[in-house]
Amino acid sequence: MTPNPYLWLIPVLPLAGAAINGFFGRQSSKKAITAIALTFCGAAFALALFIALRFSSAAAPYSFPLAHWIRSGSFSVDFDFYLDQLSLVMMLVVTGVGFLIHIYSVGYMWEDDGYYRFMAYLNLFMFFMLTLVLAKNYLMMFIGWEGVGLASYLLIGFWFVKDSAASAGKKAFIVNRIGDFGFLIALFLMIKHFGTLDFPALFAKIQPLSPEIAGAGTLTAIGLLLMVGAAGKSAQLPLYVWLPDAMEGPTPVSALIHAATMVTAGVYMVARSHMIFERAPSAMTVVAIVGTLTALFAATIGIAQTDIKKVLAYSTVSQLGYMFMACGVGAFSAGIFHLMTHAFFKGLLFLAAGSVIHGIGGEQDMRKMGALRRYMPGTFITMGIATLAIAGIPGLAGFFSKDEILWKAYSSPYGSPVYWLIGVITALITSFYMFRLMYMTFGGDDYRGAPADDPHAHASHGHGHDDAHDHHEPHESPWVMLGPLVVLAFLSVVGGWIGIGGRFEHFLAPVFQAPTSELARETGGETAGQLTEKILMGVSILAAFGGWFLAWLFYSNKPQLPEKISASFGSFYKAVANKYYVDELYAVLFVKPLIDGSTEILWHGVDQGVIDATVNNSADAARHASDEARHMQSGNLRSYAGWVAAGGALVIAYMVWMGVR
């Protein structure tokens, strides 16, 4: 295949749109802002489709060198874009889902005074995310990595006059920096031990190495540090706390950043680094354990949430845990498969939630909804399809990818029945809280919200576009918002079928073709047969329908049950509803010591006493040493002769001492 000379345009086009709207949007009309944002983003998607149609499943990867960057001895880093099967999938997901969310944002954010800023930020995010997934080396990936962190800060805190939104943006930025520190140290180790950050060159040096079974080698350290970075960006334990708070941003932000693209960057980075993890089994085990525990932990919190976006936020954390579990058992293709289907149905869920919020004047509390299927049937149908998909109902996209992960978690040499069991329990809980959301939002006979003639009904939650509404009677969203829902609903139905017969895994095989480990070679790959696979599939299907049945029983057939059960569980239910008090714990351990003047241990002890002191004292020591050394240059010949004699005596003494030894 002839390398496509237009690859570099895909990330550059959204950057151009961001620059034009960012610099000139304030003086432009909203129609002009819309045209620029959609044209540049849509052009990137169209070009991605064009390149994808020319890309054969068996094609060799190719790079497009844009410019030289760093040259230091034998070490070099260039601005190179890289296309293989993995980056192609990510490129299509980012541009395709991103373009749909741009269209949706036109209707959702039209009345907001900062409309031009919002569209510029969306385009800027697209540029950085595409840079991340198309990078040919880890340093360019890191630029995109930091860039999406910056863009997410701008978008989460878009309504910066709200304290909660501004705080959420800062929280996301700071927590991500913790993970990024691990990523950066991993890059330093790669440079020191392998002399390159270029993917093909680095992996060529790593491939001949044997697995570090003892778990104490360089590759294990690099893998663990990369996982720290991935945990921050993809909201895994213990760095997940920023993502639920990020729901303070406009709903299109939640869909774009926290469902379809940015939060999956960590999964992509682990999959891209598969060569490292395959030779560091201990690091892979950590990935699997963290992902599995995160999936279950976040799912249990989702059960008790009443904010419609918070339910979806914890669902996102849980589903990301599934993806890490897949990567941790060596099923990288399954993890990317779920990443793709998740972009469809979770993007749809967030946009549908935004349609609900838009249609009822800004309310997000599901306890004040109900019977909305009569007012917004289009939103109800599309959100219902996404709920069936994420619950794992057979035939929809989520069923195929989730079942593939559960099977690999059981049958892979790195897998375990424990991973599978926790995954099935998580699937049941996921089905329960998603159908709970549907019944609370759209079920029942009466709308539980405030009446339309109540002047205090549905106070704005910061959604600038809702402030302009002169009525709060529930109503369907305009077609500029419903259109993307319909497209994503279609993808949520058919998106999983491309994995039938292992076609998706076969497509990604050139990327993940290396054997996972000596263990995989010794055991001959998967350890379970087709009958076992069918039985396990049946169990996962039962879990999906079981969660649906429990949600129907509690929130439709016997709606008085949830209150009785929550009362019977008492303090445990309260702990779940309060997210296990993790945020409060972090506040006591980390936040308060840094900002409270009465407890300045971390501030004075660490920042000033260690970090500042190290830098300042080193400079002072160098200055004092130089001051003493300069006295040797006195201009006195006898002094110089004395120093020469003293130096000669030291040399002779050293030689005599070495000779004696």
XYZ file of C-alpha atoms in Angstrom:
661
model
C 0.000 0.000 0.000
C 1.238 3.455 -0.863
C 1.521 5.647 2.240
C -1.206 8.268 2.314
C 0.291 11.770 2.109
C -2.791 13.316 3.756
C -2.498 11.552 7.113
C -1.033 14.632 8.795
C -4.103 16.685 7.850
C -6.400 14.658 10.116
C -5.147 16.208 13.372
C -4.254 19.542 11.767
C -7.777 20.262 10.485
C -9.399 20.446 13.954
C -6.476 22.578 15.124
C -7.207 25.054 12.341
C -10.866 25.153 13.365
C -9.907 25.746 17.002
C -7.550 28.571 16.032
C -10.078 30.347 13.804
C -12.938 30.182 16.320
C -10.646 30.880 19.246
C -9.165 34.059 17.745
C -12.109 35.376 15.731
C -15.162 33.664 17.231
C -16.068 36.519 19.561
C -16.653 38.810 16.566
C -18.346 36.116 14.436
C -21.951 35.014 14.204
C -22.984 31.686 15.697
C -23.731 30.367 12.220
C -20.172 31.147 11.134
C -18.770 29.563 14.310
C -20.863 26.461 13.689
C -19.813 26.228 10.058
C -16.117 26.448 10.930
C -16.263 23.940 13.795
C -18.315 21.368 11.885
C -16.489 21.813 8.584
C -13.017 21.211 9.970
C -14.098 18.362 12.245
C -16.223 16.783 9.498
C -13.364 17.084 7.018
C -11.092 15.210 9.430
C -13.683 12.429 9.712
C -14.173 12.265 5.937
C -10.425 12.055 5.404
C -10.170 9.335 8.060
C -12.838 7.337 6.218
C -10.995 7.826 2.927
C -7.752 6.518 4.425
C -9.576 3.645 6.130
C -11.130 2.508 2.848
C -7.653 2.321 1.308
C -6.206 0.474 4.285
C -6.088 -3.299 3.936
C -6.409 -5.489 7.015
C -3.073 -7.080 6.117
C -1.350 -3.794 5.352
C 1.977 -2.992 6.928
C 2.058 0.077 9.167
C 3.507 3.248 7.751
C 4.567 6.601 9.131
C 4.407 10.138 7.819
C 7.442 12.169 8.965
C 6.403 15.764 9.488
C 9.563 17.361 10.910
C 12.763 16.680 12.820
C 12.523 17.498 16.486
C 15.166 16.353 18.992
C 18.728 15.330 18.146
C 21.096 14.467 21.005
C 23.892 12.051 20.201
C 22.363 8.767 19.140
C 18.976 9.715 20.603
C 16.425 11.339 18.299
C 12.713 12.053 18.265
C 10.731 13.299 15.264
C 7.262 14.629 14.625
C 5.996 11.467 12.948
C 2.451 10.258 12.486
C 1.954 6.496 12.450
C -0.875 4.411 11.036
C -1.511 0.751 11.707
C -4.618 -1.277 12.461
C -4.801 -0.091 16.068
C -4.356 3.619 15.390
C -6.815 3.324 12.477
C -9.563 2.053 14.811
C -8.847 4.817 17.312
C -8.734 7.465 14.572
C -12.164 6.443 13.266
C -13.686 6.360 16.759
C -12.297 9.785 17.691
C -13.263 11.538 14.461
C -16.588 9.731 13.954
C -18.038 9.986 17.450
C -16.398 13.383 17.874
C -18.125 14.734 14.772
C -21.528 13.512 15.988
C -20.979 15.202 19.342
C -20.009 18.422 17.568
C -23.352 18.331 15.730
C -25.228 17.631 18.973
C -23.448 20.525 20.676
C -24.922 22.982 18.189
C -28.381 22.384 19.630
C -27.307 21.879 23.225
C -25.035 24.926 23.568
C -26.607 27.343 21.055
C -27.990 29.723 23.681
C -24.796 29.816 25.727
C -22.871 33.088 25.709
C -19.576 31.223 25.420
C -20.632 29.230 22.365
C -17.557 30.201 20.345
C -15.236 29.179 23.188
C -16.969 25.844 23.556
C -16.679 24.948 19.881
C -13.034 26.062 19.821
C -12.287 23.883 22.852
C -13.988 20.881 21.225
C -11.871 21.292 18.105
C -8.742 21.718 20.218
C -9.516 18.522 22.094
C -9.907 16.665 18.804
C -6.461 17.853 17.694
C -4.737 16.643 20.846
C -6.598 13.333 20.928
C -5.734 12.607 17.303
C -2.112 13.520 18.004
C -2.143 11.013 20.855
C -3.498 8.097 18.816
C -1.511 8.822 15.639
C 1.848 9.447 17.324
C 4.755 7.258 16.265
C 6.702 7.664 19.487
C 6.006 7.981 23.174
C 7.064 11.625 23.375
C 4.545 12.714 20.743
C 1.973 10.543 22.490
C 2.827 12.373 25.707
C 2.217 15.726 24.019
C -1.243 14.577 22.973
C -1.686 13.047 26.429
C -0.981 16.363 28.154
C -2.975 18.242 25.542
C -6.190 16.317 26.167
C -5.628 16.958 29.869
C -5.500 20.679 29.156
C -8.553 20.535 26.885
C -10.506 18.542 29.465
C -9.653 21.163 32.100
C -11.023 23.887 29.834
C -14.172 21.934 28.974
C -14.993 20.575 32.440
C -14.612 24.046 33.917
C -16.345 25.708 30.961
C -18.975 27.302 33.230
C -16.189 28.724 35.373
C -18.488 31.088 37.272
C -19.812 28.001 39.076
C -17.511 27.045 41.927
C -18.327 23.364 41.499
C -17.398 23.425 37.793
C -14.161 25.327 38.397
C -13.214 22.950 41.219
C -14.023 19.907 39.086
C -11.773 21.184 36.304
C -8.900 21.720 38.732
C -9.461 18.322 40.317
C -9.298 16.581 36.947
C -6.144 18.466 36.017
C -4.333 17.752 39.295
C -5.260 14.067 39.561
C -4.189 13.514 35.966
C -0.819 15.110 36.741
C -0.231 12.420 39.368
C -0.642 9.719 36.748
C 1.370 11.685 34.202
C 4.343 11.705 36.563
C 4.473 7.907 36.357
C 4.200 8.037 32.566
C 7.089 10.514 32.382
C 9.381 8.402 34.575
C 8.623 5.427 32.322
C 9.798 7.469 29.331
C 13.064 8.290 31.089
C 13.659 4.585 31.756
C 13.018 3.767 28.086
C 15.555 6.380 26.988
C 18.164 5.178 29.484
C 17.880 1.452 28.768
C 16.827 1.341 25.096
C 17.924 4.705 23.717
C 14.708 5.377 21.804
C 11.037 6.275 22.214
C 10.062 5.315 18.666
C 7.512 2.482 18.711
C 8.987 0.238 15.968
C 12.590 0.708 17.118
C 11.763 0.272 20.810
C 9.629 -2.832 20.299
C 12.285 -4.353 18.022
C 14.749 -4.109 20.912
C 12.269 -5.475 23.442
C 10.906 -8.389 21.395
C 13.986 -10.681 21.775
C 13.962 -10.264 25.560
C 12.559 -13.053 27.690
C 9.705 -12.392 30.135
C 10.737 -11.052 33.521
C 9.205 -13.850 35.544
C 10.765 -12.590 38.771
C 8.939 -9.305 38.297
C 11.837 -7.101 39.367
C 13.339 -5.989 36.055
C 13.371 -2.885 33.928
C 10.357 -3.840 31.812
C 8.293 -4.523 34.922
C 9.180 -1.088 36.289
C 8.307 0.561 32.967
C 5.032 -1.360 32.752
C 3.986 -0.417 36.285
C 4.821 3.235 35.684
C 2.862 3.231 32.432
C -0.066 1.755 34.341
C 0.133 4.624 36.821
C -0.277 7.025 33.912
C -3.102 4.969 32.449
C -4.895 4.818 35.813
C -4.903 8.598 36.002
C -6.154 9.226 32.482
C -8.635 6.317 32.427
C -9.932 6.825 35.976
C -8.879 3.568 37.615
C -8.360 2.905 41.310
C -7.158 4.901 43.148
C -7.115 7.839 40.689
C -10.732 7.590 39.505
C -12.096 10.388 41.721
C -11.858 13.131 39.097
C -14.218 11.596 36.554
C -17.544 11.677 38.475
C -16.935 15.329 39.404
C -16.202 16.074 35.745
C -19.955 15.792 35.105
C -20.082 19.473 36.076
C -19.124 20.248 32.491
C -21.717 20.515 29.712
C -23.182 17.140 28.718
C -21.480 17.043 25.276
C -18.190 17.223 27.203
C -19.222 14.193 29.230
C -19.989 12.305 26.042
C -16.858 13.286 24.144
C -14.203 13.220 26.832
C -15.525 10.956 29.541
C -17.203 8.269 27.471
C -15.877 7.990 23.957
C -12.336 9.293 23.722
C -10.110 10.805 26.408
C -10.718 8.294 29.185
C -9.932 5.479 26.771
C -6.467 6.944 26.143
C -5.059 4.886 28.996
C -6.463 1.689 27.517
C -4.989 2.602 24.139
C -1.597 3.335 25.709
C -1.510 -0.046 27.481
C -2.556 -1.816 24.275
C 0.035 0.092 22.255
C 2.645 -0.941 24.852
C 1.630 -4.604 24.666
C 5.194 -5.635 23.805
C 6.355 -4.277 27.159
C 3.539 -5.812 29.191
C 3.842 -9.190 27.486
C 7.391 -9.413 28.817
C 6.451 -8.138 32.265
C 3.865 -10.642 33.592
C 3.821 -9.009 37.023
C 2.839 -5.673 35.475
C 0.110 -7.392 33.450
C -1.245 -8.958 36.631
C -1.416 -5.518 38.230
C -3.338 -4.214 35.200
C -5.828 -7.096 35.456
C -6.334 -6.747 39.204
C -6.747 -2.969 39.122
C -9.192 -3.188 36.207
C -11.249 -5.960 37.796
C -11.521 -4.241 41.161
C -12.342 -0.902 39.542
C -15.115 -2.486 37.474
C -16.828 -3.922 40.551
C -16.132 -0.990 42.872
C -17.536 1.667 40.533
C -20.543 -0.489 39.610
C -21.599 -0.775 43.248
C -21.490 3.007 43.629
C -23.655 3.426 40.523
C -26.496 1.514 42.213
C -27.225 4.302 44.695
C -26.683 7.439 42.591
C -29.681 9.650 41.823
C -28.025 12.158 39.464
C -28.518 10.785 35.947
C -25.052 11.880 34.819
C -23.351 10.533 37.949
C -24.829 7.094 37.266
C -23.308 7.196 33.791
C -20.026 8.526 35.171
C -19.544 5.568 37.512
C -20.699 3.281 34.727
C -17.876 4.682 32.599
C -15.319 3.996 35.331
C -16.659 0.439 35.609
C -16.566 -0.210 31.861
C -13.017 1.119 31.665
C -12.192 -1.438 34.334
C -13.472 -4.136 31.956
C -11.090 -2.888 29.280
C -8.121 -2.979 31.641
C -9.101 -6.448 32.784
C -8.981 -7.561 29.158
C -5.539 -6.012 28.620
C -4.320 -7.495 31.886
C -5.106 -11.035 30.749
C -3.408 -10.461 27.394
C -6.656 -9.991 25.439
C -5.676 -6.626 23.966
C -7.949 -7.028 20.940
C -10.931 -7.681 23.213
C -10.119 -4.567 25.210
C -9.985 -2.404 22.071
C -13.172 -4.051 20.787
C -14.999 -3.032 23.970
C -13.419 0.416 23.737
C -15.019 0.852 20.315
C -18.491 -0.466 21.204
C -18.406 1.483 24.472
C -17.834 4.678 22.497
C -21.091 4.011 20.656
C -23.434 3.124 23.494
C -21.914 5.259 26.248
C -21.668 8.278 23.966
C -25.346 7.694 23.181
C -26.242 7.361 26.867
C -24.619 10.674 27.744
C -26.139 12.501 24.789
C -29.558 11.034 25.599
C -29.118 12.111 29.219
C -28.328 15.578 27.902
C -31.507 15.442 25.830
C -33.462 14.624 28.991
C -31.801 17.440 30.930
C -32.397 19.841 28.033
C -36.040 18.778 27.772
C -36.924 19.338 31.438
C -35.149 22.615 32.094
C -31.828 21.499 33.539
C -32.931 18.960 36.153
C -30.577 16.001 36.698
C -32.147 14.266 39.705
C -33.897 11.099 38.502
C -36.252 11.259 41.501
C -37.797 14.335 39.888
C -38.357 12.720 36.511
C -40.640 9.858 35.506
C -43.046 9.145 32.627
C -40.791 11.027 30.212
C -41.362 8.390 27.517
C -44.615 10.220 26.717
C -42.902 13.584 26.312
C -39.706 12.573 24.526
C -40.235 9.269 22.685
C -37.171 9.653 20.450
C -34.870 10.073 23.423
C -36.584 7.169 25.187
C -36.129 4.753 22.287
C -32.504 5.630 21.583
C -31.522 5.608 25.249
C -33.321 2.290 25.642
C -31.210 0.806 22.845
C -28.025 2.023 24.527
C -29.192 0.560 27.843
C -29.816 -2.833 26.217
C -26.346 -2.628 24.679
C -24.437 -1.798 27.852
C -26.425 -4.370 29.835
C -25.152 -7.086 27.516
C -28.478 -8.129 25.998
C -27.730 -10.547 23.117
C -27.600 -9.097 19.630
C -26.399 -5.619 20.568
C -22.875 -4.240 20.485
C -22.140 -4.454 24.193
C -23.013 -8.135 24.363
C -20.339 -9.175 21.862
C -17.479 -7.149 23.331
C -18.314 -7.808 26.997
C -18.761 -11.530 26.397
C -15.411 -11.635 24.606
C -13.732 -10.030 27.629
C -15.378 -12.431 30.080
C -14.353 -15.431 27.974
C -10.759 -14.252 27.712
C -10.671 -13.485 31.435
C -11.558 -17.125 32.075
C -9.633 -18.920 29.334
C -6.473 -16.865 28.836
C -3.205 -18.135 30.363
C -3.162 -14.903 32.336
C -6.837 -15.216 33.208
C -8.540 -16.639 36.260
C -12.029 -17.835 37.212
C -11.909 -15.088 39.851
C -11.659 -12.394 37.176
C -14.537 -13.996 35.306
C -16.734 -14.262 38.409
C -16.179 -10.627 39.386
C -16.824 -9.640 35.772
C -20.166 -11.489 35.743
C -21.224 -9.955 39.051
C -20.310 -6.543 37.646
C -22.377 -7.297 34.523
C -25.422 -8.078 36.686
C -24.972 -4.869 38.671
C -24.482 -2.876 35.455
C -27.724 -4.216 34.021
C -29.518 -3.406 37.271
C -28.449 0.223 37.640
C -28.924 1.003 33.942
C -32.489 -0.315 33.854
C -33.041 1.414 37.197
C -32.092 4.640 35.397
C -34.554 3.880 32.612
C -37.458 3.102 34.946
C -36.827 6.142 37.155
C -36.463 8.475 34.177
C -38.997 7.210 31.658
C -41.193 4.771 33.617
C -44.276 5.334 35.713
C -47.498 7.146 34.974
C -46.733 10.595 36.363
C -44.022 13.158 35.813
C -42.518 13.871 39.235
C -40.925 17.192 38.298
C -42.126 20.620 39.387
C -45.156 21.959 37.492
C -44.578 24.328 34.625
C -46.343 27.241 36.379
C -44.020 27.085 39.400
C -41.687 30.110 39.083
C -39.025 28.263 41.067
C -39.256 25.054 39.065
C -36.045 23.600 37.721
C -33.564 26.247 38.648
C -30.742 26.308 36.175
C -27.902 23.908 36.905
C -25.443 26.001 35.047
C -26.594 24.941 31.597
C -26.443 28.261 29.869
C -28.716 27.158 27.062
C -31.517 26.338 29.498
C -31.635 29.815 30.956
C -33.333 31.063 27.809
C -36.251 28.622 28.002
C -39.531 30.324 28.882
C -41.257 27.043 29.847
C -40.280 23.888 31.637
C -42.891 21.437 30.396
C -40.987 18.309 29.315
C -40.409 18.334 25.576
C -38.418 16.493 22.951
C -35.091 17.848 21.765
C -34.644 19.316 18.268
C -33.414 17.142 15.420
C -29.940 18.638 15.527
C -29.658 16.783 18.849
C -31.781 13.743 18.006
C -29.928 13.030 14.749
C -26.653 12.012 16.447
C -28.677 9.877 18.879
C -30.191 7.921 16.006
C -26.797 7.326 14.368
C -25.232 6.170 17.633
C -28.254 3.954 18.331
C -27.715 2.265 14.970
C -24.034 1.735 15.778
C -24.975 0.408 19.221
C -27.033 -2.265 17.487
C -24.719 -3.293 14.650
C -21.311 -2.254 15.988
C -20.643 -5.555 17.709
C -21.344 -7.745 14.698
C -17.981 -6.940 13.143
C -16.464 -9.096 15.871
C -18.368 -12.227 14.841
C -16.051 -15.067 13.961
C -13.043 -13.257 15.359
C -12.974 -10.751 12.488
C -12.060 -7.798 14.685
C -9.333 -9.797 16.409
C -8.040 -10.909 13.021
C -7.946 -7.294 11.832
C -5.805 -6.295 14.821
C -3.641 -9.428 14.636
C -0.727 -7.682 12.847
C -0.436 -5.351 15.858
C -0.804 -7.980 18.581
C 0.713 -10.897 16.726
C 3.561 -11.544 19.189
C 3.006 -14.478 21.562
C 1.940 -13.213 24.954
C 4.566 -15.035 26.975
C 6.436 -18.248 27.556
C 3.439 -19.350 29.567
C 1.170 -18.929 26.559
C 3.527 -20.956 24.398
C 3.765 -23.723 26.972
C 0.022 -24.028 27.512
C -0.865 -23.701 23.873
C -2.978 -20.590 24.327
C -6.524 -20.730 25.698
C -7.229 -23.404 28.249
C -10.981 -23.943 27.884
C -13.125 -25.459 25.139
C -16.152 -24.454 23.106
C -18.640 -26.108 25.465
C -17.241 -24.125 28.379
C -17.450 -20.952 26.307
C -21.144 -21.541 25.594
C -21.878 -22.235 29.253
C -20.104 -19.067 30.350
C -21.928 -17.089 27.677
C -25.208 -18.410 29.036
C -24.267 -17.310 32.542
C -23.449 -13.786 31.358
C -26.775 -13.603 29.495
C -28.589 -14.696 32.660
C -26.751 -11.974 34.563
C -27.908 -9.348 32.044
C -31.541 -10.406 32.213
C -31.294 -10.918 35.966
C -30.258 -7.317 36.486
C -33.104 -6.185 34.235
C -35.592 -8.272 36.227
C -34.422 -6.862 39.561
C -34.674 -3.294 38.253
C -38.201 -3.970 36.981
C -39.171 -5.541 40.298
C -37.819 -2.687 42.412
C -38.633 0.345 40.288
C -41.697 -0.660 38.284
C -43.580 -3.558 39.838
C -42.947 -2.791 43.523
C -41.527 0.748 43.719
C -41.776 0.748 47.511
C -39.071 -1.935 47.789
C -35.960 0.223 47.222
C -36.742 2.465 50.185
C -37.353 -0.529 52.460
C -34.152 -2.258 51.338
C -32.035 0.877 51.709
C -33.435 1.365 55.218
C -32.675 -2.233 56.156
C -29.062 -1.917 55.007
C -28.648 1.272 57.027
C -25.070 2.471 57.298
C -23.838 0.261 54.441
C -26.309 1.796 51.999
C -25.354 5.242 53.285
C -21.686 4.453 52.620
C -22.470 3.344 49.061
C -24.646 6.415 48.440
C -21.760 8.576 49.670
C -19.292 6.769 47.362
C -17.575 4.996 50.273
C -16.366 8.402 51.506
C -13.288 8.163 49.303
C -13.383 11.869 48.440
C -13.636 12.735 52.119
C -10.713 10.439 52.897
C -8.579 12.057 50.203
C -9.561 15.467 51.533
C -8.326 14.576 55.019
C -5.121 12.892 53.879
C -4.034 15.156 51.016
C -6.193 18.201 50.343
C -6.602 19.659 53.821
C -2.900 19.436 54.765
C -2.057 21.385 51.614
C -4.580 24.192 52.005
C -5.273 24.399 55.734
C -2.950 26.888 57.448
C -3.088 24.944 60.708
C -1.606 21.789 59.211
C 1.293 22.759 56.984
C 3.328 19.556 57.223
C 3.128 18.766 53.536
C 3.451 22.369 52.460
C 6.444 23.360 54.583
C 7.851 19.912 55.187
C 7.697 18.561 51.634
C 7.430 21.487 49.254
C 9.664 23.974 51.042
C 11.725 21.636 53.197
C 12.516 19.018 50.553
C 11.772 20.201 47.022
C 12.691 23.883 47.344
C 15.519 23.123 49.769
C 17.070 20.602 47.398
C 17.202 23.100 44.559
C 18.189 26.119 46.632
C 20.800 24.326 48.759
C 22.385 22.761 45.683
C 22.769 26.207 44.164
C 24.174 27.614 47.408
C 26.664 24.738 47.700
C 27.868 25.270 44.136
C 28.256 29.000 44.776
C 30.237 28.492 47.979
C 32.478 25.849 46.387
C 33.169 28.165 43.458
C 33.902 31.044 45.826
C 36.502 28.970 47.688
C 38.034 27.567 44.501
C 38.546 30.997 42.930
C 41.017 31.923 45.684
C 43.421 29.473 44.059
C 43.772 31.999 41.214
C 45.760 34.547 43.230
C 48.220 35.687 40.507
C 51.165 34.742 42.778
C 53.713 32.479 41.035
C 54.940 30.980 44.294
C 51.350 30.082 45.167
C 50.893 28.371 41.802
C 54.168 26.448 42.289
C 52.953 25.335 45.703
C 49.670 24.006 44.272
C 51.570 22.159 41.544
C 53.893 20.595 44.116
C 50.946 19.601 46.318
C 49.183 18.022 43.352
C 52.327 16.158 42.321
C 52.764 14.845 45.873
C 49.183 13.549 45.872
C 49.732 11.771 42.523
C 52.959 10.125 43.772
C 51.286 9.095 47.027
C 48.392 7.555 45.117
C 50.727 5.615 42.791
C 52.805 4.315 45.737
C 49.624 3.268 47.576
C 48.261 1.438 44.517
C 51.634 -0.263 44.011
C 51.639 -1.499 47.595
C 48.170 -2.950 47.154
